[in-house]
Every structure is written in structure tokens, then in C-alpha cells.
mmCIF file of C-alpha atoms in Angstrom:
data_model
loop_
_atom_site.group_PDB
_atom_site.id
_atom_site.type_symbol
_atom_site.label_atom_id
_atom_site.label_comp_id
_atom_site.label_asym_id
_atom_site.label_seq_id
_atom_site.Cartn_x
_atom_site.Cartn_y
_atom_site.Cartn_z
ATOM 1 C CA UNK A 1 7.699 -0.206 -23.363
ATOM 2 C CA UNK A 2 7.338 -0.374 -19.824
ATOM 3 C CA UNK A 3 3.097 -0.762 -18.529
ATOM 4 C CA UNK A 4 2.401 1.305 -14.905
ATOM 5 C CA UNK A 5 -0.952 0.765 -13.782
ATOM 6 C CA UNK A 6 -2.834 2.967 -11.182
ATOM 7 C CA UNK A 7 -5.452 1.176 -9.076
ATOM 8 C CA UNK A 8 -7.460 3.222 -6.175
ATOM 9 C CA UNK A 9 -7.166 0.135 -3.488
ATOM 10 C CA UNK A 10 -10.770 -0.164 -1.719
ATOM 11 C CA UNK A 11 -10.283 -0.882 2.013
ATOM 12 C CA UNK A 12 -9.940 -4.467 3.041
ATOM 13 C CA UNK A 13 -8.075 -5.748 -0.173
ATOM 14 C CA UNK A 14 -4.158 -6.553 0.767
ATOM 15 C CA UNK A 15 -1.817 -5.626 -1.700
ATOM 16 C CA UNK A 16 -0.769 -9.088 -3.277
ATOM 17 C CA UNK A 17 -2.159 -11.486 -5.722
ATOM 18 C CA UNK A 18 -1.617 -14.671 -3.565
ATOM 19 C CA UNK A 19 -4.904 -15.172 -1.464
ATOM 20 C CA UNK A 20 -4.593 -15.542 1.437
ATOM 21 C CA UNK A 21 -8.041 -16.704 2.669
ATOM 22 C CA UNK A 22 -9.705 -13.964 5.058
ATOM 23 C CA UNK A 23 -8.995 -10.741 2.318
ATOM 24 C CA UNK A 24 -9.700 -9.527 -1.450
ATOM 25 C CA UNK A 25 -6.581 -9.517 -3.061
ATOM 26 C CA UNK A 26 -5.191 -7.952 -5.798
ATOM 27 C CA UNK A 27 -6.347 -10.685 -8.347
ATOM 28 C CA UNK A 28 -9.916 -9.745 -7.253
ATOM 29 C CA UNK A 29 -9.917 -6.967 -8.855
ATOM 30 C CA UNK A 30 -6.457 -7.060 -12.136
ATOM 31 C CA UNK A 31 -6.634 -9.818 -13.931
ATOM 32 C CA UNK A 32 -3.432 -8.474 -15.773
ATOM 33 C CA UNK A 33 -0.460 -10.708 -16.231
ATOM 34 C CA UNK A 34 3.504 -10.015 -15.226
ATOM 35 C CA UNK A 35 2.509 -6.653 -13.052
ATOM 36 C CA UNK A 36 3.465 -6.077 -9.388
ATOM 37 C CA UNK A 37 2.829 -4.132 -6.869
ATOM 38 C CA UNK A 38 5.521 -1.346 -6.829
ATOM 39 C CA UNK A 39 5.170 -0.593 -3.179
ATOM 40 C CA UNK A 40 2.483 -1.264 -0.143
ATOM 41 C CA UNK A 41 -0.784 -0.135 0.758
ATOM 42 C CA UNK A 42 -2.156 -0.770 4.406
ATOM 43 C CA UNK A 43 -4.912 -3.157 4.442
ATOM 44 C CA UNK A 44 -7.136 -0.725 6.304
ATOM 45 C CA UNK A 45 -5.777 2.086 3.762
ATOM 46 C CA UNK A 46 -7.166 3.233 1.026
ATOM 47 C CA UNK A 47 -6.134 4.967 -2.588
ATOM 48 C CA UNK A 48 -3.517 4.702 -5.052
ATOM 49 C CA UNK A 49 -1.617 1.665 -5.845
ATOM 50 C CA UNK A 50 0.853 1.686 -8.637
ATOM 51 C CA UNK A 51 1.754 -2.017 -10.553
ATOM 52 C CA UNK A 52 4.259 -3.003 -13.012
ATOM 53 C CA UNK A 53 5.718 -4.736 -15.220
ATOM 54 C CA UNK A 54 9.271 -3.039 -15.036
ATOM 55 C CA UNK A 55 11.693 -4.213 -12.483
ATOM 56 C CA UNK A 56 13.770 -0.998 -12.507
ATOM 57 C CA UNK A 57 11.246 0.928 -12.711
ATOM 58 C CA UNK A 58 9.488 -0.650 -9.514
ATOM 59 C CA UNK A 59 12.569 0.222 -7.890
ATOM 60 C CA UNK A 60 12.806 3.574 -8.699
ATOM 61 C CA UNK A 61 9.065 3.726 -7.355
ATOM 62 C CA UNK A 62 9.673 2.612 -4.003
ATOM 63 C CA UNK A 63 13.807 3.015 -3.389
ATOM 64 C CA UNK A 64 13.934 6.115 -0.523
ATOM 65 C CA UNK A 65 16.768 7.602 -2.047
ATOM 66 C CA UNK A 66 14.968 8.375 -4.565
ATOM 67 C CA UNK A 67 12.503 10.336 -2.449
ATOM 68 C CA UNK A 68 9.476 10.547 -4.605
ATOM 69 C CA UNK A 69 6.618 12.277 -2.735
ATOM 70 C CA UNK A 70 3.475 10.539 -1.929
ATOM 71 C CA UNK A 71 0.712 12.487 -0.880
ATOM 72 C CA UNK A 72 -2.337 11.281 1.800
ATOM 73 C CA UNK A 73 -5.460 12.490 2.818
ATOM 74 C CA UNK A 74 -5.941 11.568 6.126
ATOM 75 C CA UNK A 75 -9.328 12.189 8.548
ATOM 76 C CA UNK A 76 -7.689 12.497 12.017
ATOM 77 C CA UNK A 77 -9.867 12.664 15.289
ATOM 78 C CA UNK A 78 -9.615 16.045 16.459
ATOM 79 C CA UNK A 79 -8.771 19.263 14.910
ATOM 80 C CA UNK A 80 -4.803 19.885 14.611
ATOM 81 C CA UNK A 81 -3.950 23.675 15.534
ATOM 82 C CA UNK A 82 -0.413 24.793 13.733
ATOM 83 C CA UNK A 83 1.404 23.684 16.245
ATOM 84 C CA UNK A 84 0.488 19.722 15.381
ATOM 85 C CA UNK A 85 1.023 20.651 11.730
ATOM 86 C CA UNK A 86 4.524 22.637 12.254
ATOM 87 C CA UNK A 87 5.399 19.278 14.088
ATOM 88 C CA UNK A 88 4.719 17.077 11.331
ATOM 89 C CA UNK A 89 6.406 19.434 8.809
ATOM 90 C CA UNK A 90 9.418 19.830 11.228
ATOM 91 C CA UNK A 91 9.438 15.565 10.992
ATOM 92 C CA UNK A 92 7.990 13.447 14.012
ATOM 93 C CA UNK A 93 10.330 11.296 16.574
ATOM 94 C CA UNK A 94 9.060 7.557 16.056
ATOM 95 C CA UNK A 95 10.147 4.378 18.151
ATOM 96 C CA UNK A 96 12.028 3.468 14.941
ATOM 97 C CA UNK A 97 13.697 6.885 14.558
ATOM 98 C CA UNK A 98 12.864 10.600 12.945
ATOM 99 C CA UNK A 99 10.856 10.838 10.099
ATOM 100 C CA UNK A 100 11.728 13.590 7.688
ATOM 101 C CA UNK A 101 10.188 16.980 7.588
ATOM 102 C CA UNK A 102 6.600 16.230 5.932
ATOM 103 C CA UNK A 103 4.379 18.537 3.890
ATOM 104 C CA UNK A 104 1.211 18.945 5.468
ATOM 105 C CA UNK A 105 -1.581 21.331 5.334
ATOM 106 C CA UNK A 106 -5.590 21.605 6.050
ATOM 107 C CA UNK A 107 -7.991 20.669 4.188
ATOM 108 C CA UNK A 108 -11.431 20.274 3.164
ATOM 109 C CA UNK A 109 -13.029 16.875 2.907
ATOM 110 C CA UNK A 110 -12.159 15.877 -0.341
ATOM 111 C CA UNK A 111 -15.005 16.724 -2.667
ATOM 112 C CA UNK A 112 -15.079 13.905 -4.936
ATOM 113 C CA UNK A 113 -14.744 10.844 -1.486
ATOM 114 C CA UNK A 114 -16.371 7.535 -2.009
ATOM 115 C CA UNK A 115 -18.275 6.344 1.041
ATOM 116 C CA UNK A 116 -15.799 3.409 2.902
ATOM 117 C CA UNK A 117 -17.165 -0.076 3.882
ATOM 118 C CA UNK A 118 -17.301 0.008 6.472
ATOM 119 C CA UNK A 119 -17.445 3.351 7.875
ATOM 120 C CA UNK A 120 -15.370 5.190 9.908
ATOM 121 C CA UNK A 121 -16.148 5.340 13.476
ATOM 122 C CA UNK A 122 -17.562 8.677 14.951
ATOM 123 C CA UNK A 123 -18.236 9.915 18.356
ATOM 124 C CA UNK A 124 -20.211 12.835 18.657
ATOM 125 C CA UNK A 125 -18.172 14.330 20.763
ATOM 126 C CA UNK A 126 -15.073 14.675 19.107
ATOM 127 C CA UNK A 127 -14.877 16.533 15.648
ATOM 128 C CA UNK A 128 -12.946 14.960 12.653
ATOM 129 C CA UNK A 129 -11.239 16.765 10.154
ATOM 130 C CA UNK A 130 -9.127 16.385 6.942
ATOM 131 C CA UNK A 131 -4.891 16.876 6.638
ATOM 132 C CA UNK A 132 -3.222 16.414 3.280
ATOM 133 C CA UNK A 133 -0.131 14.488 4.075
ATOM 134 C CA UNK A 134 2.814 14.315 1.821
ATOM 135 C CA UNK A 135 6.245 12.344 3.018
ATOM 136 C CA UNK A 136 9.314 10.977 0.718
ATOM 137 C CA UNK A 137 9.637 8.352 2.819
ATOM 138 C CA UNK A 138 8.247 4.819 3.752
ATOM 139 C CA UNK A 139 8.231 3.422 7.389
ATOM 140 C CA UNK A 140 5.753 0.854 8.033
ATOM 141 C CA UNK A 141 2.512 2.976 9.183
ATOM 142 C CA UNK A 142 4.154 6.192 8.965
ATOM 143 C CA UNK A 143 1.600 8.263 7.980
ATOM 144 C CA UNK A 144 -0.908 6.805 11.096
ATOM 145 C CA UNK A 145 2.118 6.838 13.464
ATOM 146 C CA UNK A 146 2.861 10.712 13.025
ATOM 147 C CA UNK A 147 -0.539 11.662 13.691
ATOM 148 C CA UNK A 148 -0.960 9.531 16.616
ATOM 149 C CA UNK A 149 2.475 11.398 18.001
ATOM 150 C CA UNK A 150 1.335 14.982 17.522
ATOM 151 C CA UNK A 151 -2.193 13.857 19.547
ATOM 152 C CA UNK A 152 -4.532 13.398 16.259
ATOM 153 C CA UNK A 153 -5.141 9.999 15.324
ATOM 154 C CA UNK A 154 -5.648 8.722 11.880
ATOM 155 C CA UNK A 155 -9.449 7.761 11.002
ATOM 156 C CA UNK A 156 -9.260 7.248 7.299
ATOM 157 C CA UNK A 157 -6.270 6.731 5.190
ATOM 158 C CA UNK A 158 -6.435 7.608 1.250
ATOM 159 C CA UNK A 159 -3.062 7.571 -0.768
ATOM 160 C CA UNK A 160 -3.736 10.325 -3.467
ATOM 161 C CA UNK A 161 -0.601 10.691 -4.992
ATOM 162 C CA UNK A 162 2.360 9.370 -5.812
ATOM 163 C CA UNK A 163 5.022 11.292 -7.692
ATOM 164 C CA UNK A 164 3.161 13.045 -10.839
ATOM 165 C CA UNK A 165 0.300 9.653 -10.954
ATOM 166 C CA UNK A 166 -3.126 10.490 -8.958
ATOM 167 C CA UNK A 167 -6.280 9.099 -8.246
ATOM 168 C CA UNK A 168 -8.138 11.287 -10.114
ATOM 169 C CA UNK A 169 -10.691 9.789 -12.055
ATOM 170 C CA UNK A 170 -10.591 6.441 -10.457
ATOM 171 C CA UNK A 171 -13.025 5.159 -8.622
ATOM 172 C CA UNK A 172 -12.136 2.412 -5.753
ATOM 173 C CA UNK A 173 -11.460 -1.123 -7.355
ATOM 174 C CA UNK A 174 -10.818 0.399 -10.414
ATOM 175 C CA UNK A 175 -7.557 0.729 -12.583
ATOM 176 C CA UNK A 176 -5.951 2.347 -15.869
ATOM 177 C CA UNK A 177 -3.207 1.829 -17.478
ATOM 178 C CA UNK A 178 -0.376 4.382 -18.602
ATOM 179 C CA UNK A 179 2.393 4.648 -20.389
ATOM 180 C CA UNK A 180 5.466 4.871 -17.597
#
């Protein structure tokens, strides 16, 4: 039987267990043998990191063709109007190419949000508001990059979902295990 663990990532820890001397690491915080990271999480990003123990499975995780959805919350500076949104759900042009069409919508700030250390900067000037963010795709920094292009760029980064797993009910630096 295959073991998936979900871990909400705190800022600041890289997603490895080899230290590397200037970050928390993975091993900070699992002390569970034979899992892996099944995918990457920003250092400066927050939320849900899935490990395990399951090669194929790991694969299946990550592998683009097989286009599972991960949805972000993401504070952006600014206040996107619906043409910034239709842009990201139309896909964005990057240096490294298109991304695909993207869900996005509005949103609240999410009830349940942990305060980040450190916090996010704020200028009093400039309002900051809340996008949920889903892609099936991976390009290094995708999710900050497409912001950025449509003229809203990312404060806070929080991985929610990925496929049917969620952070709900995990607070950051915490994990649980379940059956894959």
C-alpha cells in the first residue's frame, strides 16, 4: 500500500531533506523514512506539499500530461479588473512560452490564513487583494510570472490544492498521512 503525505510547507523551508545550511528543510519538520517530495514548492511559497513513498505514483503527481490541477491562493498588489483575470484564463505569453488557459477567480482572503514570518510587505498606497489560481501545468514560477504579466504582482503564494488532496485542516509545518 502506497503512503501520500500532505504537509502545508511554512515559508522559508526548501523542499528537500538534504540541508543545505542557510534553510529549514524538509527533515525539520518529517522525520518519516523512504518519502519524497512528489513535486516543488518555492522557497518563498507557501501550502501544500505532497511526499511519497511510491515511485509511480510520484510520477503521476507531477508528469504534465497528466494535467492534474493545482490550485493557489495568491495576494497580488493591486486589484485585477476582468480583463487581468480573462487574461490569465485565456493563458499568459511567458519568456519560456504560453501557459495554458488557467482557472482563476476572486476571492476573499482566505478565512482560515495563518499569519507568514515574515510578513508580507504593504504600502499604503496600493490595495492587495486575493485570486484563486488553478493551472495543470508546472513552469518554474508560473503562478508569480502570470501575475506579474497581466500587471498584478504576486505578494503571497499558498498552494491549496492539488488534485482531490487540500490543506484543509493543516496547519503550516504540519503533516498527515493518507492512504493514496
Amino acid at each position: 500500500m502506497s503512503r501520500i503525505l500532505l504537509f502545508n510547507k511554512p515559508y522559508g523551508v526548501i523542499c528537500q531533506f538534504s540541508r543545505d545550511g542557510m534553510h529549514p528543510t524538509l527533515a525539520d519538520y518529517i522525520a518519516v523514512p523512504e518519502v519524497y517530495p512528489a513535486g516543488r514548492l518555492d522557497t518563498d511559497s507557501e501550502g501544500l506539499l505532497l511526499l511519497t513513498d511510491d515511485g509511480k505514483l510520484q510520477h503521476r503527481i507531477t508528469d504534465p500530461k497528466h494535467k492534474l490541477p493545482k490550485t493557489y491562493w495568491v495576494q497580488v498588489e493591486g486589484v485585477p479588473d476582468e480583463t487581468a483575470l480573462q487574461q490569465l484564463r485565456g493563458g499568459v505569453a511567458l519568456k519560456d512560452g504560453m501557459t495554458l488557459p488557467a482557472e482563476v477567480r476572486a476571492m476573499e482572503e482566505p478565512a482560515a490564513l495563518w499569519p507568514r514570518n515574515p510578513p508580507v510587505r504593504f504600502r499604503q498606497s496600493i490595495p492587495t487583494s486575493w485570486i484563486a489560481l488553478t493551472i495543470r501545468e508546472g513552469k518554474n514560477r508560473q503562478v508569480r510570472r502570470m501575475t506579474a504579466a497581466v500587471g498584478f504582482p504576486t505578494l503571497r503564494l499558498i498552494r491549496y490544492r492539488i488534485g482531490d488532496w487540500t490543506l484543509d485542516g493543516l496547519s503550516p509545518g504540519l503533516w498527515r498521512q493518507e492512504e493514496a
